Amino acid sequence: MKVSIGIPFFNAEDYLADSIKSVIGQSFQDWELILVNDGSTDRSLEIANNFANSDKRIRVISDGLNRKLPYRLNQIIHESKYEYIARMDADDLIHPDRLKIQLDFFEKNKEFDLVSTGMVSINDKNQIRGIRCVNDIYTDFSQVKRHYPIVHASILARKSWYLRNNYDIELPRSEDFELWCRCISNNDLKLAVLPDVLYYYREEGLVTAEKLKRSYLDGLNVYKRYCKEAELKIIFSSKLKIFIVDLLDKLGLLQNIIKIRNRKPVDLGLIQYHEKIVSKIIG
């Protein structure tokens, strides 16, 4: 088995090198890394090229344009050489055993097309803020819902599935949710969410009100499109979240949303374990 890993990036000079290093440090080494520049104006492209010049498994694609995430994800699908495609965001990190564990799952469960994992929430200073994951393997994607326990950037999928299920480029803030809803409607989402915590998602300190509101609004529109009997309480809840984002933003408390997401208590030993992993990646 071989894996194509795709990282689209836009002005990510502060974090891109660490993201790439977390790929290079994988225990599973039979991969290619595709770095796709989405019109960066900082040093991101230079950083990407430096890594590509030192490792033949890494290649850079850059057309100088800003086409947004869904377009770049589709581009990665068609550029990939191998039978499995993994993705991650340019400011995140991945556990050294991420690819190995996900590929082992595929070997033992050939009926699935995609596998996702749990995540560690980190801030812009690489400090751990929480851990979010399912308790057991989750596979119930039989109907359209407003939320799923899927960490989009942790997805590893069969390329054959992606070739018949591209992203909608008109939804740059909800491209993943639209994809899940569309595939459930087509009875084509054989996805497993593992309880293993293998993805380090950078969110606190980087959240903006505009991005959050766009995500809530687009997500609501997608839900109403695919859910035949959209629940009024879900529609009301989404609109309430948009109001709360505006309020918190005006009060200078927007980052508290991340604290609410990470309110579940976490064992100190588990936090220390992941702190060591992050420290080792960033050197």
PDB file of C-alpha atoms in Angstrom:
ATOM      1  CA  MET A   1       0.000   0.000   0.000  1.00  0.00           C
ATOM      2  CA  LYS A   2       1.076   3.553  -0.763  1.00  0.00           C
ATOM      3  CA  VAL A   3      -0.378   6.886   0.309  1.00  0.00           C
ATOM      4  CA  SER A   4      -0.625  10.282  -1.346  1.00  0.00           C
ATOM      5  CA  ILE A   5      -0.783  13.063   1.256  1.00  0.00           C
ATOM      6  CA  GLY A   6      -2.095  16.468   0.207  1.00  0.00           C
ATOM      7  CA  ILE A   7      -1.537  19.771   2.002  1.00  0.00           C
ATOM      8  CA  PRO A   8      -3.084  22.865   0.396  1.00  0.00           C
ATOM      9  CA  PHE A   9      -1.552  26.043   1.819  1.00  0.00           C
ATOM     10  CA  PHE A  10      -2.258  29.770   1.801  1.00  0.00           C
ATOM     11  CA  ASN A  11      -0.005  32.164   3.724  1.00  0.00           C
ATOM     12  CA  ALA A  12       0.967  29.475   6.240  1.00  0.00           C
ATOM     13  CA  GLU A  13       4.632  30.382   6.744  1.00  0.00           C
ATOM     14  CA  ASP A  14       4.346  30.219  10.567  1.00  0.00           C
ATOM     15  CA  TYR A  15       3.264  26.571  10.648  1.00  0.00           C
ATOM     16  CA  LEU A  16       3.889  24.878   7.286  1.00  0.00           C
ATOM     17  CA  ALA A  17       7.369  23.577   8.090  1.00  0.00           C
ATOM     18  CA  ASP A  18       6.131  21.814  11.229  1.00  0.00           C
ATOM     19  CA  SER A  19       3.207  20.293   9.319  1.00  0.00           C
ATOM     20  CA  ILE A  20       5.608  18.889   6.730  1.00  0.00           C
ATOM     21  CA  LYS A  21       7.952  17.590   9.437  1.00  0.00           C
ATOM     22  CA  SER A  22       5.063  15.673  11.005  1.00  0.00           C
ATOM     23  CA  VAL A  23       4.584  13.892   7.656  1.00  0.00           C
ATOM     24  CA  ILE A  24       8.287  13.151   7.263  1.00  0.00           C
ATOM     25  CA  GLY A  25       8.273  11.674  10.778  1.00  0.00           C
ATOM     26  CA  GLN A  26       5.584   9.083  10.017  1.00  0.00           C
ATOM     27  CA  SER A  27       6.301   5.482  11.032  1.00  0.00           C
ATOM     28  CA  PHE A  28       4.807   4.485   7.661  1.00  0.00           C
ATOM     29  CA  GLN A  29       7.189   5.835   5.028  1.00  0.00           C
ATOM     30  CA  ASP A  30       5.804   4.740   1.650  1.00  0.00           C
ATOM     31  CA  TRP A  31       4.144   8.034   0.713  1.00  0.00           C
ATOM     32  CA  GLU A  32       4.254  11.047  -1.555  1.00  0.00           C
ATOM     33  CA  LEU A  33       3.516  14.535  -0.255  1.00  0.00           C
ATOM     34  CA  ILE A  34       1.770  17.003  -2.561  1.00  0.00           C
ATOM     35  CA  LEU A  35       2.069  20.618  -1.417  1.00  0.00           C
ATOM     36  CA  VAL A  36      -0.406  22.847  -3.262  1.00  0.00           C
ATOM     37  CA  ASN A  37       0.070  26.605  -3.097  1.00  0.00           C
ATOM     38  CA  ASP A  38      -3.206  28.545  -3.194  1.00  0.00           C
ATOM     39  CA  GLY A  39      -1.762  31.922  -4.125  1.00  0.00           C
ATOM     40  CA  SER A  40       0.316  32.628  -1.018  1.00  0.00           C
ATOM     41  CA  THR A  41       1.961  36.048  -0.711  1.00  0.00           C
ATOM     42  CA  ASP A  42       4.259  35.195   2.212  1.00  0.00           C
ATOM     43  CA  ARG A  43       7.218  32.744   2.411  1.00  0.00           C
ATOM     44  CA  SER A  44       5.048  29.597   2.296  1.00  0.00           C
ATOM     45  CA  LEU A  45       6.024  28.685  -1.269  1.00  0.00           C
ATOM     46  CA  GLU A  46       9.708  29.123  -0.493  1.00  0.00           C
ATOM     47  CA  ILE A  47       9.381  26.841   2.545  1.00  0.00           C
ATOM     48  CA  ALA A  48       7.552  24.204   0.490  1.00  0.00           C
ATOM     49  CA  ASN A  49      10.184  24.297  -2.262  1.00  0.00           C
ATOM     50  CA  ASN A  50      12.994  23.903   0.271  1.00  0.00           C
ATOM     51  CA  PHE A  51      11.468  20.661   1.541  1.00  0.00           C
ATOM     52  CA  ALA A  52      10.812  19.418  -2.004  1.00  0.00           C
ATOM     53  CA  ASN A  53      14.458  20.032  -2.915  1.00  0.00           C
ATOM     54  CA  SER A  54      15.629  17.830  -0.042  1.00  0.00           C
ATOM     55  CA  ASP A  55      13.145  14.938  -0.321  1.00  0.00           C
ATOM     56  CA  LYS A  56      12.185  13.356  -3.648  1.00  0.00           C
ATOM     57  CA  ARG A  57       8.862  12.166  -2.188  1.00  0.00           C
ATOM     58  CA  ILE A  58       7.708  15.778  -1.902  1.00  0.00           C
ATOM     59  CA  ARG A  59       6.472  17.868  -4.824  1.00  0.00           C
ATOM     60  CA  VAL A  60       5.035  21.364  -5.053  1.00  0.00           C
ATOM     61  CA  ILE A  61       2.226  22.592  -7.284  1.00  0.00           C
ATOM     62  CA  SER A  62       1.796  26.342  -7.710  1.00  0.00           C
ATOM     63  CA  ASP A  63      -0.178  28.268 -10.324  1.00  0.00           C
ATOM     64  CA  GLY A  64      -0.128  31.596  -8.472  1.00  0.00           C
ATOM     65  CA  LEU A  65      -3.923  31.703  -8.097  1.00  0.00           C
ATOM     66  CA  ASN A  66      -6.187  31.756  -5.047  1.00  0.00           C
ATOM     67  CA  ARG A  67      -8.895  29.179  -5.842  1.00  0.00           C
ATOM     68  CA  LYS A  68      -9.889  28.198  -2.263  1.00  0.00           C
ATOM     69  CA  LEU A  69      -9.788  24.879  -0.444  1.00  0.00           C
ATOM     70  CA  PRO A  70     -12.391  22.724  -2.293  1.00  0.00           C
ATOM     71  CA  TYR A  71     -10.746  23.394  -5.664  1.00  0.00           C
ATOM     72  CA  ARG A  72      -7.334  22.454  -4.261  1.00  0.00           C
ATOM     73  CA  LEU A  73      -8.670  19.280  -2.637  1.00  0.00           C
ATOM     74  CA  ASN A  74     -10.084  18.156  -5.986  1.00  0.00           C
ATOM     75  CA  GLN A  75      -6.749  18.998  -7.571  1.00  0.00           C
ATOM     76  CA  ILE A  76      -4.941  16.786  -5.060  1.00  0.00           C
ATOM     77  CA  ILE A  77      -7.294  13.900  -5.869  1.00  0.00           C
ATOM     78  CA  HIS A  78      -6.412  14.050  -9.550  1.00  0.00           C
ATOM     79  CA  GLU A  79      -2.703  14.686  -8.981  1.00  0.00           C
ATOM     80  CA  SER A  80      -2.273  11.803  -6.535  1.00  0.00           C
ATOM     81  CA  LYS A  81      -0.373   8.721  -7.718  1.00  0.00           C
ATOM     82  CA  TYR A  82      -1.392   6.175  -5.120  1.00  0.00           C
ATOM     83  CA  GLU A  83      -4.412   4.127  -4.065  1.00  0.00           C
ATOM     84  CA  TYR A  84      -5.003   5.982  -0.790  1.00  0.00           C
ATOM     85  CA  ILE A  85      -5.290   9.723  -0.230  1.00  0.00           C
ATOM     86  CA  ALA A  86      -4.728  11.458   3.105  1.00  0.00           C
ATOM     87  CA  ARG A  87      -5.108  15.138   3.754  1.00  0.00           C
ATOM     88  CA  MET A  88      -4.225  17.654   6.418  1.00  0.00           C
ATOM     89  CA  ASP A  89      -4.286  21.406   6.863  1.00  0.00           C
ATOM     90  CA  ALA A  90      -1.139  23.489   6.544  1.00  0.00           C
ATOM     91  CA  ASP A  91      -1.187  24.707  10.150  1.00  0.00           C
ATOM     92  CA  ASP A  92      -1.827  21.313  11.799  1.00  0.00           C
ATOM     93  CA  LEU A  93       0.255  18.315  12.871  1.00  0.00           C
ATOM     94  CA  ILE A  94      -0.252  14.550  12.700  1.00  0.00           C
ATOM     95  CA  HIS A  95       0.685  11.787  15.121  1.00  0.00           C
ATOM     96  CA  PRO A  96       3.703   9.697  13.996  1.00  0.00           C
ATOM     97  CA  ASP A  97       1.508   6.587  13.701  1.00  0.00           C
ATOM     98  CA  ARG A  98      -1.445   8.231  11.964  1.00  0.00           C
ATOM     99  CA  LEU A  99      -0.954   6.613   8.540  1.00  0.00           C
ATOM    100  CA  LYS A 100       0.054   3.236   9.976  1.00  0.00           C
ATOM    101  CA  ILE A 101      -3.037   2.954  12.187  1.00  0.00           C
ATOM    102  CA  GLN A 102      -5.442   4.091   9.473  1.00  0.00           C
ATOM    103  CA  LEU A 103      -3.926   1.743   6.884  1.00  0.00           C
ATOM    104  CA  ASP A 104      -4.060  -1.164   9.357  1.00  0.00           C
ATOM    105  CA  PHE A 105      -7.765  -0.488   9.766  1.00  0.00           C
ATOM    106  CA  PHE A 106      -8.291  -0.628   5.995  1.00  0.00           C
ATOM    107  CA  GLU A 107      -6.393  -3.919   5.784  1.00  0.00           C
ATOM    108  CA  LYS A 108      -8.724  -5.492   8.333  1.00  0.00           C
ATOM    109  CA  ASN A 109     -11.931  -3.780   7.179  1.00  0.00           C
ATOM    110  CA  LYS A 110     -12.006  -3.765   3.395  1.00  0.00           C
ATOM    111  CA  GLU A 111     -15.693  -2.792   3.221  1.00  0.00           C
ATOM    112  CA  PHE A 112     -14.874   0.814   4.209  1.00  0.00           C
ATOM    113  CA  ASP A 113     -13.818   3.626   1.862  1.00  0.00           C
ATOM    114  CA  LEU A 114     -12.819   6.263   4.420  1.00  0.00           C
ATOM    115  CA  VAL A 115     -11.443   6.396   7.947  1.00  0.00           C
ATOM    116  CA  SER A 116     -11.229   9.383  10.294  1.00  0.00           C
ATOM    117  CA  THR A 117      -9.694   9.815  13.769  1.00  0.00           C
ATOM    118  CA  GLY A 118      -9.971  11.782  16.979  1.00  0.00           C
ATOM    119  CA  MET A 119      -8.157  15.084  17.458  1.00  0.00           C
ATOM    120  CA  VAL A 120      -6.119  17.116  19.900  1.00  0.00           C
ATOM    121  CA  SER A 121      -6.981  20.820  19.959  1.00  0.00           C
ATOM    122  CA  ILE A 122      -3.867  23.011  20.057  1.00  0.00           C
ATOM    123  CA  ASN A 123      -3.472  26.772  20.018  1.00  0.00           C
ATOM    124  CA  ASP A 124      -1.149  29.039  18.037  1.00  0.00           C
ATOM    125  CA  LYS A 125       1.609  28.396  20.620  1.00  0.00           C
ATOM    126  CA  ASN A 126       1.392  24.589  20.312  1.00  0.00           C
ATOM    127  CA  GLN A 127      -0.274  24.256  23.721  1.00  0.00           C
ATOM    128  CA  ILE A 128      -2.879  21.524  24.173  1.00  0.00           C
ATOM    129  CA  ARG A 129      -6.385  22.822  24.846  1.00  0.00           C
ATOM    130  CA  GLY A 130      -8.472  19.662  24.698  1.00  0.00           C
ATOM    131  CA  ILE A 131      -9.077  16.268  23.148  1.00  0.00           C
ATOM    132  CA  ARG A 132     -12.172  15.339  21.147  1.00  0.00           C
ATOM    133  CA  CYS A 133     -12.886  11.785  20.016  1.00  0.00           C
ATOM    134  CA  VAL A 134     -15.528   9.063  19.928  1.00  0.00           C
ATOM    135  CA  ASN A 135     -15.532   6.383  22.621  1.00  0.00           C
ATOM    136  CA  ASP A 136     -15.832   3.491  20.154  1.00  0.00           C
ATOM    137  CA  ILE A 137     -15.553   3.068  16.389  1.00  0.00           C
ATOM    138  CA  TYR A 138     -18.415   5.065  14.859  1.00  0.00           C
ATOM    139  CA  THR A 139     -19.945   3.963  11.552  1.00  0.00           C
ATOM    140  CA  ASP A 140     -23.583   5.160  11.619  1.00  0.00           C
ATOM    141  CA  PHE A 141     -23.949   7.304   8.508  1.00  0.00           C
ATOM    142  CA  SER A 142     -27.372   6.079   7.456  1.00  0.00           C
ATOM    143  CA  GLN A 143     -29.160   9.449   7.434  1.00  0.00           C
ATOM    144  CA  VAL A 144     -28.489  13.137   6.962  1.00  0.00           C
ATOM    145  CA  LYS A 145     -27.818  14.966  10.231  1.00  0.00           C
ATOM    146  CA  ARG A 146     -26.534  18.428  11.103  1.00  0.00           C
ATOM    147  CA  HIS A 147     -23.343  17.137  12.709  1.00  0.00           C
ATOM    148  CA  TYR A 148     -21.086  14.093  12.382  1.00  0.00           C
ATOM    149  CA  PRO A 149     -18.076  13.152  14.548  1.00  0.00           C
ATOM    150  CA  ILE A 150     -15.741  13.440  11.538  1.00  0.00           C
ATOM    151  CA  VAL A 151     -12.461  15.330  11.653  1.00  0.00           C
ATOM    152  CA  HIS A 152     -12.277  16.248   7.986  1.00  0.00           C
ATOM    153  CA  ALA A 153      -8.524  16.881   7.845  1.00  0.00           C
ATOM    154  CA  SER A 154      -7.817  13.469   9.423  1.00  0.00           C
ATOM    155  CA  ILE A 155      -9.538  11.568   6.597  1.00  0.00           C
ATOM    156  CA  LEU A 156      -7.728   8.777   4.770  1.00  0.00           C
ATOM    157  CA  ALA A 157      -9.733   7.535   1.775  1.00  0.00           C
ATOM    158  CA  ARG A 158      -9.511   5.233  -1.166  1.00  0.00           C
ATOM    159  CA  LYS A 159      -8.746   7.213  -4.311  1.00  0.00           C
ATOM    160  CA  SER A 160     -11.460   5.279  -6.155  1.00  0.00           C
ATOM    161  CA  TRP A 161     -14.035   6.764  -3.756  1.00  0.00           C
ATOM    162  CA  TYR A 162     -12.733  10.307  -4.205  1.00  0.00           C
ATOM    163  CA  LEU A 163     -12.802   9.991  -7.998  1.00  0.00           C
ATOM    164  CA  ARG A 164     -16.565   9.491  -7.892  1.00  0.00           C
ATOM    165  CA  ASN A 165     -17.111  11.988  -5.056  1.00  0.00           C
ATOM    166  CA  ASN A 166     -15.406  15.339  -5.636  1.00  0.00           C
ATOM    167  CA  TYR A 167     -15.824  18.444  -3.489  1.00  0.00           C
ATOM    168  CA  ASP A 168     -18.299  21.209  -4.356  1.00  0.00           C
ATOM    169  CA  ILE A 169     -16.115  24.241  -5.153  1.00  0.00           C
ATOM    170  CA  GLU A 170     -19.009  26.633  -4.420  1.00  0.00           C
ATOM    171  CA  LEU A 171     -18.841  25.886  -0.676  1.00  0.00           C
ATOM    172  CA  PRO A 172     -15.368  26.865   0.601  1.00  0.00           C
ATOM    173  CA  ARG A 173     -16.490  26.794   4.263  1.00  0.00           C
ATOM    174  CA  SER A 174     -18.693  23.662   4.250  1.00  0.00           C
ATOM    175  CA  GLU A 175     -17.229  21.529   1.484  1.00  0.00           C
ATOM    176  CA  ASP A 176     -16.777  18.557   3.819  1.00  0.00           C
ATOM    177  CA  PHE A 177     -20.289  18.628   5.313  1.00  0.00           C
ATOM    178  CA  GLU A 178     -21.826  18.897   1.839  1.00  0.00           C
ATOM    179  CA  LEU A 179     -19.766  15.912   0.706  1.00  0.00           C
ATOM    180  CA  TRP A 180     -20.915  13.755   3.631  1.00  0.00           C
ATOM    181  CA  CYS A 181     -24.585  14.692   3.106  1.00  0.00           C
ATOM    182  CA  ARG A 182     -24.435  14.106  -0.646  1.00  0.00           C
ATOM    183  CA  CYS A 183     -22.766  10.718  -0.243  1.00  0.00           C
ATOM    184  CA  ILE A 184     -25.210   9.611   2.448  1.00  0.00           C
ATOM    185  CA  SER A 185     -28.043  10.566   0.103  1.00  0.00           C
ATOM    186  CA  ASN A 186     -26.392   8.421  -2.576  1.00  0.00           C
ATOM    187  CA  ASN A 187     -25.744   5.571  -0.125  1.00  0.00           C
ATOM    188  CA  ASP A 188     -21.990   5.948  -0.694  1.00  0.00           C
ATOM    189  CA  LEU A 189     -20.448   6.883   2.661  1.00  0.00           C
ATOM    190  CA  LYS A 190     -18.798   3.781   4.115  1.00  0.00           C
ATOM    191  CA  LEU A 191     -16.790   5.687   6.708  1.00  0.00           C
ATOM    192  CA  ALA A 192     -15.406   4.686  10.102  1.00  0.00           C
ATOM    193  CA  VAL A 193     -14.388   7.153  12.804  1.00  0.00           C
ATOM    194  CA  LEU A 194     -11.696   5.677  15.052  1.00  0.00           C
ATOM    195  CA  PRO A 195     -11.367   6.578  18.748  1.00  0.00           C
ATOM    196  CA  ASP A 196      -7.588   6.873  18.239  1.00  0.00           C
ATOM    197  CA  VAL A 197      -6.424  10.482  18.695  1.00  0.00           C
ATOM    198  CA  LEU A 198      -4.056  11.029  15.764  1.00  0.00           C
ATOM    199  CA  TYR A 199      -4.592  14.600  14.539  1.00  0.00           C
ATOM    200  CA  TYR A 200      -3.444  17.901  16.083  1.00  0.00           C
ATOM    201  CA  TYR A 201      -5.878  20.631  15.052  1.00  0.00           C
ATOM    202  CA  ARG A 202      -4.810  24.235  15.541  1.00  0.00           C
ATOM    203  CA  GLU A 203      -7.835  26.356  16.396  1.00  0.00           C
ATOM    204  CA  GLU A 204      -7.620  28.549  19.516  1.00  0.00           C
ATOM    205  CA  GLY A 205      -6.036  31.880  18.582  1.00  0.00           C
ATOM    206  CA  LEU A 206      -6.845  31.467  14.881  1.00  0.00           C
ATOM    207  CA  VAL A 207     -10.658  31.577  14.903  1.00  0.00           C
ATOM    208  CA  THR A 208     -12.354  34.501  13.142  1.00  0.00           C
ATOM    209  CA  ALA A 209     -15.988  35.571  13.370  1.00  0.00           C
ATOM    210  CA  GLU A 210     -16.410  35.725   9.597  1.00  0.00           C
ATOM    211  CA  LYS A 211     -15.215  32.139   9.081  1.00  0.00           C
ATOM    212  CA  LEU A 212     -17.412  30.804  11.859  1.00  0.00           C
ATOM    213  CA  LYS A 213     -20.536  32.588  10.607  1.00  0.00           C
ATOM    214  CA  ARG A 214     -19.898  31.452   7.045  1.00  0.00           C
ATOM    215  CA  SER A 215     -19.492  27.855   8.232  1.00  0.00           C
ATOM    216  CA  TYR A 216     -22.722  27.923  10.244  1.00  0.00           C
ATOM    217  CA  LEU A 217     -24.709  29.549   7.429  1.00  0.00           C
ATOM    218  CA  ASP A 218     -23.380  27.325   4.642  1.00  0.00           C
ATOM    219  CA  GLY A 219     -23.785  24.266   6.829  1.00  0.00           C
ATOM    220  CA  LEU A 220     -27.403  25.153   7.516  1.00  0.00           C
ATOM    221  CA  ASN A 221     -28.140  25.606   3.813  1.00  0.00           C
ATOM    222  CA  VAL A 222     -26.539  22.240   3.020  1.00  0.00           C
ATOM    223  CA  TYR A 223     -28.562  20.564   5.765  1.00  0.00           C
ATOM    224  CA  LYS A 224     -31.822  21.980   4.416  1.00  0.00           C
ATOM    225  CA  ARG A 225     -30.879  20.876   0.889  1.00  0.00           C
ATOM    226  CA  TYR A 226     -30.288  17.232   1.778  1.00  0.00           C
ATOM    227  CA  CYS A 227     -32.568  16.652   4.775  1.00  0.00           C
ATOM    228  CA  LYS A 228     -36.104  16.032   3.514  1.00  0.00           C
ATOM    229  CA  GLU A 229     -37.627  17.017   6.846  1.00  0.00           C
ATOM    230  CA  ALA A 230     -35.259  19.581   8.341  1.00  0.00           C
ATOM    231  CA  GLU A 231     -35.823  19.966  12.088  1.00  0.00           C
ATOM    232  CA  LEU A 232     -36.834  23.447  13.203  1.00  0.00           C
ATOM    233  CA  LYS A 233     -34.736  23.192  16.373  1.00  0.00           C
ATOM    234  CA  ILE A 234     -31.610  22.607  14.266  1.00  0.00           C
ATOM    235  CA  ILE A 235     -32.412  25.586  12.041  1.00  0.00           C
ATOM    236  CA  PHE A 236     -32.983  27.748  15.119  1.00  0.00           C
ATOM    237  CA  SER A 237     -29.779  26.456  16.753  1.00  0.00           C
ATOM    238  CA  SER A 238     -27.658  27.392  13.717  1.00  0.00           C
ATOM    239  CA  LYS A 239     -29.086  30.911  13.608  1.00  0.00           C
ATOM    240  CA  LEU A 240     -28.539  31.271  17.353  1.00  0.00           C
ATOM    241  CA  LYS A 241     -24.886  30.299  16.941  1.00  0.00           C
ATOM    242  CA  ILE A 242     -24.420  33.049  14.337  1.00  0.00           C
ATOM    243  CA  PHE A 243     -25.918  35.577  16.778  1.00  0.00           C
ATOM    244  CA  ILE A 244     -23.638  34.346  19.590  1.00  0.00           C
ATOM    245  CA  VAL A 245     -20.549  34.609  17.369  1.00  0.00           C
ATOM    246  CA  ASP A 246     -21.389  38.243  16.601  1.00  0.00           C
ATOM    247  CA  LEU A 247     -21.934  38.976  20.283  1.00  0.00           C
ATOM    248  CA  LEU A 248     -18.732  37.312  21.471  1.00  0.00           C
ATOM    249  CA  ASP A 249     -16.764  39.028  18.725  1.00  0.00           C
ATOM    250  CA  LYS A 250     -18.019  42.462  19.835  1.00  0.00           C
ATOM    251  CA  LEU A 251     -17.119  41.618  23.448  1.00  0.00           C
ATOM    252  CA  GLY A 252     -13.643  40.376  22.482  1.00  0.00           C
ATOM    253  CA  LEU A 253     -14.460  36.883  23.736  1.00  0.00           C
ATOM    254  CA  LEU A 254     -14.582  34.963  20.463  1.00  0.00           C
ATOM    255  CA  GLN A 255     -11.819  32.503  21.405  1.00  0.00           C
ATOM    256  CA  ASN A 256     -14.037  31.285  24.263  1.00  0.00           C
ATOM    257  CA  ILE A 257     -15.959  29.257  21.666  1.00  0.00           C
ATOM    258  CA  ILE A 258     -12.958  26.927  21.457  1.00  0.00           C
ATOM    259  CA  LYS A 259     -12.882  26.580  25.235  1.00  0.00           C
ATOM    260  CA  ILE A 260     -16.525  25.520  25.134  1.00  0.00           C
ATOM    261  CA  ARG A 261     -15.760  22.900  22.483  1.00  0.00           C
ATOM    262  CA  ASN A 262     -12.991  21.531  24.698  1.00  0.00           C
ATOM    263  CA  ARG A 263     -14.879  21.541  27.990  1.00  0.00           C
ATOM    264  CA  LYS A 264     -14.710  17.753  28.419  1.00  0.00           C
ATOM    265  CA  PRO A 265     -12.152  16.841  31.160  1.00  0.00           C
ATOM    266  CA  VAL A 266      -8.995  15.121  29.931  1.00  0.00           C
ATOM    267  CA  ASP A 267      -6.657  12.846  31.877  1.00  0.00           C
ATOM    268  CA  LEU A 268      -3.403  14.650  32.758  1.00  0.00           C
ATOM    269  CA  GLY A 269      -1.310  11.682  31.651  1.00  0.00           C
ATOM    270  CA  LEU A 270      -2.922  11.789  28.204  1.00  0.00           C
ATOM    271  CA  ILE A 271      -2.205  15.504  27.901  1.00  0.00           C
ATOM    272  CA  GLN A 272       1.439  14.945  28.840  1.00  0.00           C
ATOM    273  CA  TYR A 273       1.723  12.160  26.272  1.00  0.00           C
ATOM    274  CA  HIS A 274       0.494  14.412  23.468  1.00  0.00           C
ATOM    275  CA  GLU A 275       2.661  17.300  24.686  1.00  0.00           C
ATOM    276  CA  LYS A 276       5.699  15.061  24.160  1.00  0.00           C
ATOM    277  CA  ILE A 277       4.513  14.150  20.658  1.00  0.00           C
ATOM    278  CA  VAL A 278       4.042  17.808  19.678  1.00  0.00           C
ATOM    279  CA  SER A 279       7.411  18.793  21.180  1.00  0.00           C
ATOM    280  CA  LYS A 280       9.163  16.029  19.265  1.00  0.00           C
ATOM    281  CA  ILE A 281       7.571  17.114  15.959  1.00  0.00           C
ATOM    282  CA  ILE A 282       8.424  20.797  16.279  1.00  0.00           C
ATOM    283  CA  GLY A 283      11.896  20.031  17.623  1.00  0.00           C
TER     284      GLY A 283
END
